[in-house]
GROMACS .gro file of C-alpha atoms in nm:
model
  474
    1MET     CA    1   0.000   0.000   0.000
    2THR     CA    2   0.285   0.236   0.090
    3THR     CA    3   0.461   0.161  -0.238
    4THR     CA    4   0.145   0.239  -0.433
    5LYS     CA    5   0.100   0.568  -0.250
    6ASN     CA    6   0.463   0.671  -0.317
    7GLU     CA    7   0.426   0.587  -0.684
    8GLN     CA    8   0.112   0.799  -0.704
    9GLU     CA    9   0.290   1.091  -0.537
   10THR     CA   10   0.577   1.057  -0.782
   11LYS     CA   11   0.336   1.061  -1.077
   12ASP     CA   12   0.157   1.364  -0.934
   13ASN     CA   13   0.488   1.548  -0.888
   14ASP     CA   14   0.590   1.463  -1.245
   15MET     CA   15   0.257   1.589  -1.371
   16VAL     CA   16   0.294   1.915  -1.178
   17SER     CA   17   0.647   1.961  -1.315
   18LYS     CA   18   0.527   1.905  -1.673
   19VAL     CA   19   0.242   2.154  -1.627
   20LYS     CA   20   0.482   2.415  -1.486
   21ALA     CA   21   0.725   2.356  -1.775
   22LYS     CA   22   0.440   2.391  -2.025
   23ARG     CA   23   0.325   2.716  -1.868
   24ALA     CA   24   0.680   2.854  -1.867
   25GLU     CA   25   0.711   2.756  -2.235
   26MET     CA   26   0.382   2.927  -2.316
   27GLU     CA   27   0.492   3.245  -2.140
   28GLN     CA   28   0.818   3.242  -2.331
   29MET     CA   29   0.632   3.196  -2.660
   30LYS     CA   30   0.396   3.483  -2.576
   31GLU     CA   31   0.694   3.706  -2.501
   32ARG     CA   32   0.862   3.618  -2.832
   33PHE     CA   33   0.551   3.685  -3.038
   34ALA     CA   34   0.478   4.005  -2.848
   35LYS     CA   35   0.824   4.126  -2.942
   36LEU     CA   36   0.760   4.036  -3.306
   37LEU     CA   37   0.424   4.213  -3.310
   38LEU     CA   38   0.584   4.525  -3.162
   39GLY     CA   39   0.862   4.518  -3.420
   40GLU     CA   40   1.131   4.460  -3.153
   41ASP     CA   41   1.038   4.788  -2.985
   42MET     CA   42   0.907   4.685  -2.643
   43SER     CA   43   0.924   5.045  -2.517
   44GLY     CA   44   0.673   5.177  -2.771
   45GLY     CA   45   0.912   5.455  -2.862
   46GLY     CA   46   0.836   5.449  -3.234
   47LYS     CA   47   1.156   5.269  -3.337
   48ALA     CA   48   0.987   4.948  -3.449
   49VAL     CA   49   1.094   4.759  -3.759
   50SER     CA   50   0.868   4.576  -4.002
   51SER     CA   51   0.729   4.234  -3.911
   52ALA     CA   52   0.937   4.076  -4.188
   53LEU     CA   53   1.263   4.223  -4.058
   54ALA     CA   54   1.171   4.134  -3.699
   55LEU     CA   55   1.125   3.768  -3.804
   56THR     CA   56   1.454   3.775  -3.994
   57ASN     CA   57   1.636   3.906  -3.688
   58ALA     CA   58   1.463   3.656  -3.458
   59ILE     CA   59   1.570   3.355  -3.667
   60THR     CA   60   1.922   3.491  -3.711
   61ASN     CA   61   1.968   3.564  -3.340
   62LEU     CA   62   1.826   3.225  -3.240
   63ALA     CA   63   2.068   3.044  -3.471
   64ALA     CA   64   2.361   3.251  -3.342
   65SER     CA   65   2.282   3.163  -2.980
   66VAL     CA   66   2.226   2.792  -3.054
   67PHE     CA   67   2.500   2.721  -3.309
   68GLY     CA   68   2.749   2.994  -3.220
   69GLU     CA   69   2.959   2.763  -3.004
   70GLN     CA   70   2.964   2.466  -3.242
   71HIS     CA   71   3.344   2.453  -3.267
   72LYS     CA   72   3.378   2.074  -3.276
   73LEU     CA   73   3.246   1.778  -3.470
   74ALA     CA   74   3.027   1.650  -3.191
   75PRO     CA   75   2.653   1.610  -3.125
   76MET     CA   76   2.472   1.920  -3.009
   77PRO     CA   77   2.379   1.915  -2.638
   78GLU     CA   78   2.023   1.792  -2.595
   79ASP     CA   79   1.903   2.112  -2.429
   80ARG     CA   80   2.028   2.325  -2.718
   81LYS     CA   81   1.884   2.083  -2.972
   82LYS     CA   82   1.541   2.091  -2.804
   83ARG     CA   83   1.552   2.468  -2.777
   84TRP     CA   84   1.633   2.504  -3.147
   85ARG     CA   85   1.353   2.272  -3.258
   86ARG     CA   86   1.102   2.434  -3.024
   87GLU     CA   87   1.176   2.799  -3.095
   88VAL     CA   88   1.237   2.769  -3.468
   89GLY     CA   89   0.905   2.584  -3.482
   90TRP     CA   90   0.736   2.885  -3.323
   91LEU     CA   91   0.884   3.120  -3.581
   92LEU     CA   92   0.808   2.893  -3.876
   93SER     CA   93   0.446   2.854  -3.761
   94VAL     CA   94   0.382   3.207  -3.887
   95THR     CA   95   0.399   3.075  -4.244
   96ASP     CA   96   0.103   2.842  -4.183
   97TYR     CA   97  -0.123   3.148  -4.211
   98ILE     CA   98   0.029   3.288  -4.531
   99VAL     CA   99  -0.219   3.141  -4.776
  100GLU     CA  100  -0.342   3.171  -5.132
  101PHE     CA  101  -0.675   3.090  -5.296
  102VAL     CA  102  -0.695   2.778  -5.511
  103ALA     CA  103  -0.986   2.629  -5.705
  104SER     CA  104  -1.144   2.319  -5.555
  105GLN     CA  105  -1.440   2.095  -5.632
  106GLN     CA  106  -1.722   2.058  -5.382
  107ALA     CA  107  -2.011   1.815  -5.405
  108GLY     CA  108  -2.355   1.965  -5.341
  109LYS     CA  109  -2.640   1.800  -5.153
  110ASP     CA  110  -2.815   1.729  -5.484
  111GLY     CA  111  -2.507   1.542  -5.611
  112SER     CA  112  -2.385   1.818  -5.841
  113ASN     CA  113  -2.025   1.942  -5.837
  114MET     CA  114  -1.938   2.307  -5.804
  115GLU     CA  115  -1.606   2.488  -5.810
  116ILE     CA  116  -1.521   2.691  -5.503
  117MET     CA  117  -1.212   2.877  -5.382
  118THR     CA  118  -1.034   2.737  -5.080
  119THR     CA  119  -0.715   2.846  -4.905
  120GLN     CA  120  -0.386   2.664  -4.876
  121GLN     CA  121  -0.034   2.763  -4.774
  122ARG     CA  122   0.143   2.970  -5.038
  123GLY     CA  123   0.318   2.749  -5.292
  124ASP     CA  124   0.677   2.863  -5.238
  125LEU     CA  125   0.640   2.823  -4.860
  126ARG     CA  126   0.475   2.482  -4.889
  127MET     CA  127   0.767   2.347  -5.092
  128ASN     CA  128   1.066   2.528  -4.941
  129ILE     CA  129   0.977   2.508  -4.570
  130ALA     CA  130   0.947   2.129  -4.595
  131ALA     CA  131   1.278   2.107  -4.781
  132LEU     CA  132   1.458   2.332  -4.531
  133LYS     CA  133   1.330   2.125  -4.239
  134LYS     CA  134   1.479   1.815  -4.402
  135LEU     CA  135   1.810   1.994  -4.455
  136ASP     CA  136   1.798   2.107  -4.092
  137ALA     CA  137   1.746   1.748  -3.974
  138MET     CA  138   2.028   1.624  -4.198
  139LEU     CA  139   2.277   1.871  -4.050
  140ILE     CA  140   2.189   1.788  -3.690
  141GLY     CA  141   2.193   1.419  -3.781
  142CYS     CA  142   2.539   1.460  -3.932
  143LEU     CA  143   2.667   1.605  -3.604
  144ASP     CA  144   2.502   1.316  -3.417
  145ASN     CA  145   2.700   1.073  -3.633
  146PHE     CA  146   3.021   1.186  -3.461
  147ARG     CA  147   2.897   1.070  -3.119
  148ASP     CA  148   3.108   0.754  -3.088
  149GLN     CA  149   3.401   0.833  -3.315
  150ASN     CA  150   3.749   0.779  -3.166
  151GLN     CA  151   3.977   0.847  -3.462
  152PHE     CA  152   4.041   1.213  -3.380
  153TRP     CA  153   4.009   1.440  -3.078
  154TYR     CA  154   4.038   1.807  -2.986
  155VAL     CA  155   4.296   1.986  -2.774
  156SER     CA  156   4.218   2.312  -2.597
  157LYS     CA  157   4.372   2.630  -2.736
  158ASP     CA  158   4.527   2.686  -2.393
  159ALA     CA  159   4.718   2.356  -2.396
  160ASP     CA  160   5.097   2.338  -2.405
  161GLU     CA  161   5.257   2.384  -2.743
  162SER     CA  162   5.381   2.024  -2.742
  163GLU     CA  163   5.029   1.892  -2.684
  164LYS     CA  164   4.852   2.105  -2.942
  165GLY     CA  165   4.722   1.954  -3.260
  166VAL     CA  166   4.708   2.093  -3.614
  167GLN     CA  167   4.545   2.427  -3.691
  168ARG     CA  168   4.438   2.468  -4.055
  169SER     CA  169   4.363   2.840  -4.028
  170ASP     CA  170   4.466   3.135  -3.811
  171LYS     CA  171   4.149   3.114  -3.602
  172TRP     CA  172   4.330   3.083  -3.272
  173TRP     CA  173   4.010   3.060  -3.067
  174LEU     CA  174   3.920   2.720  -3.217
  175PRO     CA  175   4.044   2.398  -3.053
  176THR     CA  176   4.313   2.218  -3.249
  177VAL     CA  177   4.264   1.873  -3.401
  178LYS     CA  178   4.479   1.569  -3.326
  179VAL     CA  179   4.477   1.236  -3.508
  180PRO     CA  180   4.683   0.921  -3.449
  181ALA     CA  181   5.048   0.947  -3.550
  182GLU     CA  182   4.984   0.736  -3.861
  183GLY     CA  183   4.670   0.933  -3.951
  184LEU     CA  184   4.311   0.814  -3.988
  185SER     CA  185   4.234   0.459  -4.084
  186GLU     CA  186   4.120   0.401  -4.441
  187GLU     CA  187   3.770   0.321  -4.319
  188SER     CA  188   3.750   0.644  -4.114
  189ARG     CA  189   3.889   0.851  -4.398
  190LYS     CA  190   3.621   0.727  -4.637
  191TRP     CA  191   3.353   0.779  -4.372
  192MET     CA  192   3.471   1.138  -4.314
  193GLN     CA  193   3.467   1.201  -4.688
  194TYR     CA  194   3.112   1.071  -4.710
  195GLN     CA  195   3.002   1.302  -4.426
  196LYS     CA  196   3.167   1.590  -4.607
  197ASP     CA  197   2.983   1.508  -4.930
  198CYS     CA  198   2.648   1.496  -4.747
  199VAL     CA  199   2.707   1.832  -4.579
  200ASN     CA  200   2.822   1.978  -4.910
  201GLN     CA  201   2.490   1.883  -5.068
  202VAL     CA  202   2.305   2.054  -4.783
  203LEU     CA  203   2.522   2.361  -4.835
  204LYS     CA  204   2.444   2.372  -5.206
  205ALA     CA  205   2.070   2.321  -5.156
  206SER     CA  206   2.038   2.590  -4.889
  207LEU     CA  207   2.250   2.825  -5.099
  208ALA     CA  208   2.021   2.766  -5.399
  209ILE     CA  209   1.706   2.837  -5.198
  210ASN     CA  210   1.858   3.151  -5.049
  211ALA     CA  211   1.970   3.279  -5.389
  212GLN     CA  212   1.622   3.214  -5.532
  213ILE     CA  213   1.447   3.406  -5.253
  214LEU     CA  214   1.687   3.700  -5.276
  215GLY     CA  215   1.634   3.702  -5.653
  216GLU     CA  216   1.259   3.741  -5.595
  217MET     CA  217   1.301   4.035  -5.357
  218LYS     CA  218   1.257   4.376  -5.509
  219ILE     CA  219   1.560   4.604  -5.531
  220PRO     CA  220   1.487   4.903  -5.304
  221GLU     CA  221   1.462   5.245  -5.462
  222ASN     CA  222   1.701   5.397  -5.209
  223TYR     CA  223   1.970   5.151  -5.323
  224ILE     CA  224   1.914   5.248  -5.688
  225ASP     CA  225   1.916   5.620  -5.605
  226ASN     CA  226   2.263   5.591  -5.450
  227LEU     CA  227   2.415   5.416  -5.751
  228PRO     CA  228   2.639   5.593  -6.005
  229LYS     CA  229   2.491   5.643  -6.349
  230ASN     CA  230   2.715   5.400  -6.536
  231GLY     CA  231   2.901   5.075  -6.484
  232ARG     CA  232   3.246   5.223  -6.548
  233GLU     CA  233   3.210   5.464  -6.257
  234THR     CA  234   3.095   5.182  -6.030
  235LEU     CA  235   3.364   4.932  -6.120
  236GLY     CA  236   3.656   5.164  -6.183
  237ASP     CA  237   3.853   5.177  -6.508
  238THR     CA  238   4.066   4.868  -6.441
  239ILE     CA  239   3.783   4.628  -6.357
  240TYR     CA  240   3.557   4.776  -6.625
  241LYS     CA  241   3.819   4.722  -6.898
  242SER     CA  242   3.881   4.365  -6.777
  243ILE     CA  243   3.510   4.280  -6.803
  244THR     CA  244   3.445   4.452  -7.137
  245VAL     CA  245   3.733   4.300  -7.335
  246ASP     CA  246   3.651   4.102  -7.647
  247PHE     CA  247   3.769   3.768  -7.507
  248PHE     CA  248   3.667   3.731  -7.142
  249ASP     CA  249   3.776   3.453  -6.906
  250PRO     CA  250   3.612   3.486  -6.561
  251ALA     CA  251   3.864   3.258  -6.390
  252GLN     CA  252   4.152   3.458  -6.536
  253PHE     CA  253   3.979   3.779  -6.428
  254LEU     CA  254   3.971   3.666  -6.064
  255THR     CA  255   4.343   3.584  -6.069
  256THR     CA  256   4.413   3.951  -6.151
  257MET     CA  257   4.207   4.078  -5.854
  258ASP     CA  258   4.338   4.131  -5.502
  259LEU     CA  259   4.141   3.870  -5.304
  260SER     CA  260   4.381   3.863  -5.010
  261SER     CA  261   4.122   3.961  -4.750
  262GLU     CA  262   3.751   3.932  -4.683
  263LEU     CA  263   3.710   4.308  -4.718
  264ASN     CA  264   3.861   4.306  -5.067
  265VAL     CA  265   3.636   4.023  -5.183
  266LEU     CA  266   3.328   4.190  -5.035
  267ASP     CA  267   3.420   4.519  -5.203
  268LEU     CA  268   3.451   4.344  -5.540
  269LYS     CA  269   3.117   4.171  -5.481
  270ASN     CA  270   2.948   4.503  -5.404
  271LYS     CA  271   3.089   4.662  -5.720
  272ILE     CA  272   2.986   4.370  -5.941
  273GLU     CA  273   2.631   4.364  -5.800
  274ALA     CA  274   2.595   4.740  -5.844
  275SER     CA  275   2.710   4.720  -6.206
  276ILE     CA  276   2.458   4.440  -6.276
  277VAL     CA  277   2.174   4.653  -6.137
  278ILE     CA  278   2.284   4.951  -6.349
  279TRP     CA  279   2.309   4.748  -6.671
  280LYS     CA  280   1.975   4.575  -6.609
  281ARG     CA  281   1.809   4.908  -6.543
  282LYS     CA  282   1.949   5.054  -6.861
  283MET     CA  283   1.830   4.755  -7.065
  284ASN     CA  284   1.481   4.793  -6.917
  285GLN     CA  285   1.475   5.171  -6.946
  286LYS     CA  286   1.221   5.272  -7.209
  287ASP     CA  287   1.295   5.643  -7.210
  288SER     CA  288   1.601   5.681  -7.432
  289LYS     CA  289   1.650   6.036  -7.308
  290SER     CA  290   1.679   5.927  -6.946
  291SER     CA  291   1.996   6.000  -6.753
  292TRP     CA  292   2.042   5.621  -6.728
  293SER     CA  293   2.077   5.583  -7.105
  294SER     CA  294   2.415   5.565  -7.279
  295GLY     CA  295   2.574   5.499  -7.615
  296ILE     CA  296   2.654   5.131  -7.551
  297ARG     CA  297   2.454   4.889  -7.765
  298MET     CA  298   2.192   4.676  -7.595
  299GLU     CA  299   2.365   4.351  -7.698
  300LYS     CA  300   2.696   4.463  -7.548
  301ARG     CA  301   2.533   4.570  -7.223
  302GLU     CA  302   2.357   4.235  -7.194
  303GLN     CA  303   2.688   4.059  -7.253
  304PHE     CA  304   2.859   4.264  -6.981
  305GLU     CA  305   2.578   4.185  -6.739
  306GLU     CA  306   2.608   3.810  -6.806
  307ARG     CA  307   2.984   3.828  -6.747
  308ALA     CA  308   2.930   4.009  -6.417
  309GLU     CA  309   2.678   3.744  -6.304
  310THR     CA  310   2.931   3.472  -6.389
  311ILE     CA  311   3.189   3.646  -6.169
  312LEU     CA  312   2.936   3.656  -5.884
  313ILE     CA  313   2.878   3.281  -5.913
  314LEU     CA  314   3.253   3.214  -5.898
  315LEU     CA  315   3.292   3.443  -5.596
  316LYS     CA  316   3.012   3.259  -5.417
  317GLN     CA  317   3.175   2.927  -5.497
  318ARG     CA  318   3.520   3.032  -5.385
  319PHE     CA  319   3.423   3.235  -5.077
  320PRO     CA  320   3.094   3.094  -4.941
  321GLY     CA  321   3.146   3.250  -4.596
  322LEU     CA  322   3.131   3.613  -4.704
  323PRO     CA  323   2.915   3.860  -4.508
  324GLN     CA  324   2.609   4.014  -4.670
  325SER     CA  325   2.668   4.258  -4.953
  326SER     CA  326   2.522   4.609  -4.965
  327LEU     CA  327   2.250   4.498  -5.208
  328GLU     CA  328   2.155   4.198  -4.993
  329ILE     CA  329   2.137   4.406  -4.676
  330SER     CA  330   1.927   4.665  -4.854
  331LYS     CA  331   1.687   4.399  -4.986
  332ILE     CA  332   1.646   4.231  -4.648
  333GLU     CA  333   1.589   4.559  -4.462
  334SER     CA  334   1.332   4.683  -4.716
  335ASN     CA  335   1.152   4.350  -4.760
  336ARG     CA  336   0.791   4.345  -4.639
  337ASP     CA  337   0.702   3.989  -4.742
  338VAL     CA  338   0.696   3.781  -4.422
  339GLY     CA  339   0.716   3.455  -4.617
  340HIS     CA  340   1.029   3.566  -4.801
  341ALA     CA  341   1.180   3.687  -4.474
  342VAL     CA  342   1.137   3.344  -4.311
  343LEU     CA  343   1.270   3.151  -4.612
  344GLU     CA  344   1.569   3.382  -4.657
  345SER     CA  345   1.677   3.381  -4.294
  346TYR     CA  346   1.614   3.008  -4.237
  347SER     CA  347   1.808   2.906  -4.549
  348ARG     CA  348   2.087   3.149  -4.458
  349VAL     CA  349   2.140   3.014  -4.106
  350LEU     CA  350   2.136   2.655  -4.237
  351GLU     CA  351   2.392   2.750  -4.498
  352SER     CA  352   2.605   2.911  -4.229
  353LEU     CA  353   2.587   2.600  -4.011
  354ALA     CA  354   2.663   2.373  -4.308
  355SER     CA  355   2.966   2.587  -4.393
  356THR     CA  356   3.085   2.563  -4.032
  357VAL     CA  357   3.048   2.183  -4.026
  358MET     CA  358   3.230   2.161  -4.362
  359ASN     CA  359   3.521   2.362  -4.222
  360ARG     CA  360   3.541   2.141  -3.913
  361ILE     CA  361   3.550   1.831  -4.135
  362GLU     CA  362   3.821   1.996  -4.346
  363ASP     CA  363   4.019   2.057  -4.026
  364VAL     CA  364   4.021   1.683  -3.951
  365LEU     CA  365   4.111   1.589  -4.309
  366TYR     CA  366   4.390   1.845  -4.306
  367ALA     CA  367   4.528   1.701  -3.979
  368ASP     CA  368   4.515   1.357  -4.143
  369ASN     CA  369   4.708   1.487  -4.446
  370VAL     CA  370   4.971   1.645  -4.220
  371ALA     CA  371   5.009   1.318  -4.028
  372GLN     CA  372   5.083   1.139  -4.355
  373ASP     CA  373   5.300   1.418  -4.498
  374PRO     CA  374   5.445   1.655  -4.230
  375SER     CA  375   5.600   1.872  -4.501
  376LEU     CA  376   5.251   2.020  -4.564
  377LEU     CA  377   5.264   2.193  -4.226
  378ALA     CA  378   5.612   2.331  -4.292
  379ASN     CA  379   5.500   2.463  -4.631
  380LYS     CA  380   5.195   2.626  -4.472
  381ARG     CA  381   5.409   2.805  -4.216
  382SER     CA  382   5.649   2.919  -4.485
  383ILE     CA  383   5.370   3.058  -4.700
  384SER     CA  384   5.207   3.225  -4.400
  385ALA     CA  385   5.534   3.394  -4.311
  386ARG     CA  386   5.548   3.547  -4.659
  387GLY     CA  387   5.200   3.696  -4.615
  388SER     CA  388   5.022   3.466  -4.858
  389THR     CA  389   4.643   3.478  -4.908
  390ARG     CA  390   4.627   3.098  -4.890
  391GLU     CA  391   4.456   3.060  -4.555
  392PHE     CA  392   4.172   3.295  -4.640
  393ASN     CA  393   4.098   3.088  -4.947
  394ASP     CA  394   4.143   2.754  -4.771
  395GLU     CA  395   3.853   2.833  -4.540
  396SER     CA  396   3.623   2.779  -4.835
  397PRO     CA  397   3.455   2.438  -4.801
  398ASP     CA  398   3.493   2.381  -5.173
  399HIS     CA  399   3.873   2.376  -5.141
  400SER     CA  400   4.075   2.077  -5.040
  401PRO     CA  401   4.365   2.130  -4.798
  402GLY     CA  402   4.664   2.267  -4.980
  403GLN     CA  403   4.464   2.358  -5.291
  404THR     CA  404   4.536   2.695  -5.447
  405PRO     CA  405   4.258   2.928  -5.560
  406THR     CA  406   4.331   2.867  -5.927
  407GLU     CA  407   4.282   2.494  -5.874
  408SER     CA  408   3.922   2.537  -5.758
  409MET     CA  409   3.622   2.394  -5.938
  410THR     CA  410   3.515   2.550  -6.265
  411LEU     CA  411   3.179   2.716  -6.317
  412SER     CA  412   3.055   2.401  -6.491
  413ASP     CA  413   3.161   2.189  -6.195
  414PHE     CA  414   2.980   2.417  -5.954
  415MET     CA  415   2.654   2.425  -6.149
  416GLY     CA  416   2.665   2.054  -6.238
  417TRP     CA  417   2.555   1.883  -5.920
  418SER     CA  418   2.550   1.550  -6.102
  419LEU     CA  419   2.930   1.557  -6.101
  420ASP     CA  420   2.952   1.515  -5.722
  421GLN     CA  421   3.023   1.142  -5.755
  422GLU     CA  422   3.316   1.217  -5.983
  423GLU     CA  423   3.458   1.459  -5.724
  424THR     CA  424   3.426   1.189  -5.457
  425THR     CA  425   3.613   0.944  -5.678
  426LYS     CA  426   3.900   1.189  -5.722
  427THR     CA  427   3.916   1.266  -5.352
  428ASN     CA  428   3.929   0.900  -5.257
  429GLY     CA  429   4.253   0.855  -5.445
  430GLY     CA  430   4.118   0.726  -5.775
  431SER     CA  431   3.927   0.428  -5.638
  432SER     CA  432   3.708   0.245  -5.885
  433PRO     CA  433   3.345   0.354  -5.938
  434LYS     CA  434   3.231   0.012  -5.815
  435GLN     CA  435   3.415   0.057  -5.485
  436ASP     CA  436   3.270   0.407  -5.445
  437ASP     CA  437   2.921   0.275  -5.504
  438ASN     CA  438   2.971   0.012  -5.237
  439GLU     CA  439   3.095   0.269  -4.987
  440SER     CA  440   2.809   0.502  -5.074
  441GLU     CA  441   2.555   0.223  -5.020
  442LYS     CA  442   2.719   0.137  -4.692
  443TYR     CA  443   2.678   0.483  -4.546
  444GLN     CA  444   2.370   0.599  -4.739
  445SER     CA  445   2.100   0.746  -4.516
  446TYR     CA  446   1.731   0.811  -4.567
  447SER     CA  447   1.782   1.188  -4.552
  448ALA     CA  448   2.054   1.173  -4.814
  449ARG     CA  449   1.821   0.989  -5.049
  450ILE     CA  450   1.554   1.254  -4.994
  451LEU     CA  451   1.802   1.527  -5.084
  452ALA     CA  452   1.910   1.339  -5.395
  453ARG     CA  453   1.551   1.354  -5.519
  454THR     CA  454   1.515   1.726  -5.453
  455LYS     CA  455   1.848   1.886  -5.537
  456ASN     CA  456   1.796   1.885  -5.916
  457SER     CA  457   1.471   2.078  -5.881
  458TYR     CA  458   1.654   2.343  -5.679
  459LEU     CA  459   1.923   2.367  -5.945
  460GLU     CA  460   1.654   2.432  -6.206
  461LYS     CA  461   1.511   2.710  -5.988
  462LEU     CA  462   1.863   2.851  -5.938
  463GLU     CA  463   1.922   2.859  -6.312
  464ALA     CA  464   1.577   3.006  -6.376
  465TYR     CA  465   1.660   3.304  -6.156
  466LYS     CA  466   2.014   3.322  -6.296
  467LEU     CA  467   2.159   3.369  -5.948
  468ARG     CA  468   2.076   3.741  -5.970
  469SER     CA  469   2.172   3.796  -5.612
  470PRO     CA  470   2.419   3.595  -5.404
  471THR     CA  471   2.339   3.431  -5.074
  472THR     CA  472   2.343   3.613  -4.744
  473ARG     CA  473   2.514   3.515  -4.424
  474HIS     CA  474   2.581   3.629  -4.074
   0.00000   0.00000   0.00000
């Protein structure tokens, strides 16, 4: 009897605890939505932002607080994982009420059919939200896969110099990676490569969605008003002449630019985007006497604009971790479409997380390469001492350790997602396609198969919008 009474008390206490937790969760949700409704201005002082921008900031800040300390290849703590799923679910629930009218058939009482209009979630949200949730689950699942690995480990940045591992970049605040003296086992190396390939597909898919949404956003008038009146003034004489030559090679063009720092790359990106807007506006300008008109033929201007867009694609491929450009910031701040705001920010934070996970995987693979060939570390130090730009470029997840910028993938490689298997074959040291297929089957997951069915449709959307605006990031 006593045992039964104690069990009942325990159940009652658990029930009370769950009710209190639910109430606390409800209060937190009310507070979050109140802040959104007030445009982040809880004081009522008239400094509120639009609902779209408030949602963008909420998703961005949530991701920064949850993923900001993901410095290792390890599962996320359960409390952070639950918080992310709970709070991002709150923010995404807003899109359930962004609907459109669609025709539907209804049967009358007399047996006749009539066409009526019903509501359903807006098409772009219905497709992209589901896809982004799958990408989200794949990324968290990828981190969970490293739960029981014992082939590499991390050493604190405060450890003795003799105990420290290998650091691929100059980011001193990150823990260093150590692998066994002989490097990773062949099995672990192939498994790491497969994880990298899966994350790379998530990165490409989220990048494609983000680029599509930014392409749909209207260019703000205040951005256009601040632009120069011609592309030459925007780009400068040197860049303008390089783009408008008779025979143009985008890869060769980038080798002539100073891409030694993030600021230089971002400055080039801003100039290229501004010139594209100017040339597009001139091509669409009907009034030939407008101040935007010039003596350049329409065909030439269209050719220059296509070249500039090609350069943007290559910059995105080579430096996927760039901050937002002036055009992207202007679009996001002026956007009033809540659905676009949610899709843009959600895809951006997933892309940022995928890029981070890619870099952490690259750190391990680089440590493995150094273990097999210690001269790589000596060469890196020598290049760093001469002030090379190598490390800035090596942070790109599309670069292999020790790969120079000119050895990066071509534009065709970047746009042709079907070539991913070929890249895997090359990375695995020229193993036969049959062996690669066996390894792929061995580690294939349900989420990866889902992505394989969807990624081509995103590529088609990316090409349809011609990547008119690059992706945004933190």
